[in-house]
């Protein structure tokens, strides 16, 4: 029967049969937990018995409500009298909404009674502890207590979140902080410990209704009696949140609050070592009833009966002596770890610990770079080593993302059997990492982005130390021995691989002779063979090797060097580029020398991760990535294993044609992939010198001997590969790598291997060490630009503007509408309905071809490779001196096709600059004038009639009704849906009303809903008319340049010539957009100048609003002073918005605090010059200039909620 198919297929079937993918991921997680040292204080290992109960059939039952009240009061022995309980149940039923819960009652009430027994003490017996085990998490438990005992607006008091409080203790991001008034207490600045006198004073001042004690990252146990006294003094409930420390409280190594606190909450997955869940306890029956109602039906629906079962098991374990021993050792280990760190000169937040956790204070770490070391990069690098911690805020931190603490706990590692001696070893490993990180920061869209790097050898040393400690520790599930990409180590003791295809011969000289006279068959199976793949594999290899890998097409190969950060040789390698995979990811093979294979593999992987030092002069740089780096001898399935061998000599081609007729003639550096004897084989003509008869074979390991024999039988002489290969390498000057002394890149460049280098490429690791000593000849010129003169130009909509009665003015060489009715009316239309702007004067340029991305990443400041098809980004063009050429938007249509929309005033200049760079004729780097971009892109001006059907001009539709208006252009529901799904800054291409359009959800008004529509100029008027007709019911209005200016000023967006470049030479960092200048890129034009500007930055653009209405219109250039009358800067833009003027100014960055007062001195009218006399000499009839007072606003409206609709900070994609 078909109805039986499900049961036959699924009932009793193993996970590995039903879903092998999830089965594999679970096994990998089991291995992670065995091979990592997990120091997250809020995590522990739930024993198998707990997990067995959690995975039981109780998962299948719905149990809304509560068990019979009688059962919640029975002792455990009576609860387990099943006959008794079921007799009562059948007669009196329960408090559930569902039937079929006969046995759920047992597991829930057993969990309650066992929990009560764990926490019973001299103050209160188990039967007087009321327990609710239904909360799904600690947060849910805490919120249920508030819901039971507080009214919205009541005051709750807890520890400051930056100093160890929990989100539910009053965070503004949590419902606790939004629903209730929050008062936070903190630690003493003098002692970094709780000061109960200060807490008492604070409580008396604010009279909270609940006082919360108990913490997530404060390392000392609270004094419950002191908190009880404080709560009693103000008539507050005392709530003990012992989520972290419940297990220790049960064991008596942490003070038990039950019987002192009115309510106690905790989670069962931390030191209780049980399932994920939470418990609420109280000794007050009335409070218990309120809490039960708050949990269900107040906040939760159906509970998780399987969790009840697992909780019951966990509480059973918690009553065992071994559990108490565990908790004691957790505390001992935490103290030992703290002492070991202090012994090594580390500073601890709060001064130490008497609980399960330790907080490392990174502010006390001296760093090699002078940057402050933050928690996030430290936690990331420790995690790479196998030490799992979390960053944390500690006292006096002010921004969560910039926490300077590392929080570490000992529950999990103590469960695994590690002791005090192991804590000392662990502290040494942590100290080794923390004191060797080179910290630095980028500026992101939302603020500072702390980062850090470390030396590869130190990283690998600590990884091995962690692995040894993890192997010593107990693990319920043994490690599977997984390799890359899960685990990888640089082993300095690993033996060098030996060839496996042919035994050693007695006469190695015969191989060399054959290589010179006939053809030698060389066993290269000892070479390392790496597959480097990924969407960024090409730029990755370009930046780690000395040759021009970007020029390498699929089906070609080259030889190159790999240098370290000192410029010393790591290896010489062969790189073969194969066809991309089915997802379009680049695919390379890299052949390494046996002595260097392990280090190159580790170097590549670490550079891909992005946390190792590789440039002594510039810590900001990152090699592009990530890339997958797989060892084809170790990291793949058996059927994928590959090995190499080579045929070398003047007769090689003849012999190969005889042995393998299907192999075509190969020119130097050419690659063939094809079938030989049923095996997929790669053959590359890849000599150490140009044109050398050297053919490298990459073959499946299982079929290598067959193909080897085929070639040997055709006449190739089998040779002792290492000896012959070394001899051939010595002949051309390549090292044997049999000692510690290796040549530098500079020595290799000067000694015959210049062809293996491309020193003009934008960047490779070790390049600077060579360029410091080598001057490259170049005929490149410094770029110069003169603005052309000519008659005013008109957009395709010029006649339409005249027809609509627009006020026309000259602007950037164009005659454009400044307004149609009034600026204020058009501004309001944009904010409340929609404004339609003619921006067809803007430049529209196309960059395409295989080098398009390389080109754009070199000439713009943002990171173009972040973009996917249908995405855009805001960016800048800079000169080599760091001067702003223009700001622009880059739209990616395909991986090899981009559209740039540039300012009208700069379109010709941008076009000339881009063409000059693309031609290779101008200097793009003042330090290395010969430097060039990689390859050549294809550039087109899409406003030029020569673009034909591809011509485009820009029309902007901005405002909350913009989407609805656009959707009116089609009756196709699929197109309407597609338009609605276009995310901020994304674009879509479609035909609407018979017009082919590129529609981007971008704009320069700050509106969240707004579009720029690229249309053929012949269709521009028709599109305009359709939008006006369909937009009429929505309130659309044509809008001119003045409304575009007022909306962008309100949104805080810069205008070229005002807040960018212009008379004050404002750069993007000063304009407030450092997040769009990506210093992680190894090179872009103007990068060095921008780094210097960032280090010396003293000015910043602000927004301001005049305090009073009716003031004379302010103009750019007018003087800004602070409240003390000190000159601080100049106005750059100002406009009237409503009744008040709003503007932007460039000021001393010391005076940019929002809310601060500034004064602006307007320039007096020429016909009414004020007196120049000192105030003491003024006479009747004299006049003086009085300032207009203003208030500094946040840099962007969204930061202060000034206008929810103005989405400035989301104007550009936030790839970070």
mmCIF file of N, CA and C in Angstrom, residues 537-547 549 560-564 603-604 607 622-624 763-767:
data_model
loop_
_atom_site.group_PDB
_atom_site.id
_atom_site.type_symbol
_atom_site.label_atom_id
_atom_site.label_comp_id
_atom_site.label_asym_id
_atom_site.label_seq_id
_atom_site.Cartn_x
_atom_site.Cartn_y
_atom_site.Cartn_z
ATOM 1 N N UNK A 537 40.284 33.188 -7.061
ATOM 2 C CA UNK A 537 41.554 32.462 -7.160
ATOM 3 C C UNK A 537 42.540 33.195 -8.056
ATOM 4 N N UNK A 538 42.048 33.823 -9.120
ATOM 5 C CA UNK A 538 42.969 34.516 -10.025
ATOM 6 C C UNK A 538 43.677 35.679 -9.339
ATOM 7 N N UNK A 539 42.948 36.643 -8.736
ATOM 8 C CA UNK A 539 43.686 37.706 -8.053
ATOM 9 C C UNK A 539 44.501 37.189 -6.880
ATOM 10 N N UNK A 540 44.070 36.115 -6.246
ATOM 11 C CA UNK A 540 44.846 35.532 -5.149
ATOM 12 C C UNK A 540 46.218 35.099 -5.652
ATOM 13 N N UNK A 541 46.255 34.299 -6.700
ATOM 14 C CA UNK A 541 47.537 33.827 -7.214
ATOM 15 C C UNK A 541 48.345 34.961 -7.829
ATOM 16 N N UNK A 542 47.664 35.938 -8.411
ATOM 17 C CA UNK A 542 48.368 37.097 -8.953
ATOM 18 C C UNK A 542 49.149 37.812 -7.862
ATOM 19 N N UNK A 543 48.593 37.862 -6.670
ATOM 20 C CA UNK A 543 49.208 38.638 -5.594
ATOM 21 C C UNK A 543 50.148 37.838 -4.712
ATOM 22 N N UNK A 544 50.183 36.517 -4.868
ATOM 23 C CA UNK A 544 51.136 35.723 -4.082
ATOM 24 C C UNK A 544 52.320 35.275 -4.913
ATOM 25 N N UNK A 545 52.304 35.518 -6.204
ATOM 26 C CA UNK A 545 53.389 35.074 -7.076
ATOM 27 C C UNK A 545 53.935 36.252 -7.863
ATOM 28 N N UNK A 546 55.127 36.078 -8.413
ATOM 29 C CA UNK A 546 55.834 37.198 -9.036
ATOM 30 C C UNK A 546 55.469 37.412 -10.499
ATOM 31 N N UNK A 547 54.835 36.447 -11.132
ATOM 32 C CA UNK A 547 54.511 36.560 -12.558
ATOM 33 C C UNK A 547 53.122 37.163 -12.742
ATOM 34 N N UNK A 549 49.941 36.352 -13.412
ATOM 35 C CA UNK A 549 48.979 35.254 -13.481
ATOM 36 C C UNK A 549 47.683 35.714 -14.135
ATOM 37 N N UNK A 560 56.838 30.592 -11.911
ATOM 38 C CA UNK A 560 56.931 31.823 -11.148
ATOM 39 C C UNK A 560 57.528 31.535 -9.788
ATOM 40 N N UNK A 561 57.826 32.596 -9.056
ATOM 41 C CA UNK A 561 58.365 32.471 -7.701
ATOM 42 C C UNK A 561 57.308 32.859 -6.678
ATOM 43 N N UNK A 562 57.438 32.280 -5.494
ATOM 44 C CA UNK A 562 56.655 32.676 -4.332
ATOM 45 C C UNK A 562 57.630 33.240 -3.310
ATOM 46 N N UNK A 563 57.399 34.498 -2.899
ATOM 47 C CA UNK A 563 58.279 35.163 -1.946
ATOM 48 C C UNK A 563 57.582 35.341 -0.612
ATOM 49 N N UNK A 564 58.383 35.494 0.444
ATOM 50 C CA UNK A 564 57.802 35.768 1.752
ATOM 51 C C UNK A 564 57.777 37.276 2.001
ATOM 52 N N UNK A 603 51.149 28.527 3.686
ATOM 53 C CA UNK A 603 51.224 29.954 3.329
ATOM 54 C C UNK A 603 50.002 30.369 2.531
ATOM 55 N N UNK A 604 49.661 29.590 1.524
ATOM 56 C CA UNK A 604 48.497 29.905 0.699
ATOM 57 C C UNK A 604 47.219 29.904 1.538
ATOM 58 N N UNK A 607 47.138 32.932 3.873
ATOM 59 C CA UNK A 607 46.865 34.164 3.143
ATOM 60 C C UNK A 607 45.408 34.232 2.718
ATOM 61 N N UNK A 622 45.600 43.218 2.261
ATOM 62 C CA UNK A 622 45.198 41.819 2.322
ATOM 63 C C UNK A 622 45.293 41.244 0.921
ATOM 64 N N UNK A 623 45.860 40.069 0.822
ATOM 65 C CA UNK A 623 45.812 39.345 -0.443
ATOM 66 C C UNK A 623 44.357 39.010 -0.724
ATOM 67 N N UNK A 624 43.921 39.225 -1.946
ATOM 68 C CA UNK A 624 42.520 38.958 -2.259
ATOM 69 C C UNK A 624 42.209 37.479 -2.070
ATOM 70 N N UNK A 763 50.473 44.646 -7.592
ATOM 71 C CA UNK A 763 51.019 44.187 -6.320
ATOM 72 C C UNK A 763 51.274 42.688 -6.356
ATOM 73 N N UNK A 764 52.376 42.266 -5.729
ATOM 74 C CA UNK A 764 52.530 40.877 -5.301
ATOM 75 C C UNK A 764 53.371 40.866 -4.034
ATOM 76 N N UNK A 765 53.244 39.817 -3.244
ATOM 77 C CA UNK A 765 53.961 39.717 -1.980
ATOM 78 C C UNK A 765 55.463 39.701 -2.262
ATOM 79 N N UNK A 766 56.190 40.584 -1.605
ATOM 80 C CA UNK A 766 57.638 40.690 -1.791
ATOM 81 C C UNK A 766 58.044 41.675 -2.856
ATOM 82 N N UNK A 767 57.083 42.242 -3.581
ATOM 83 C CA UNK A 767 57.390 43.160 -4.684
ATOM 84 C C UNK A 767 58.153 44.390 -4.201
#
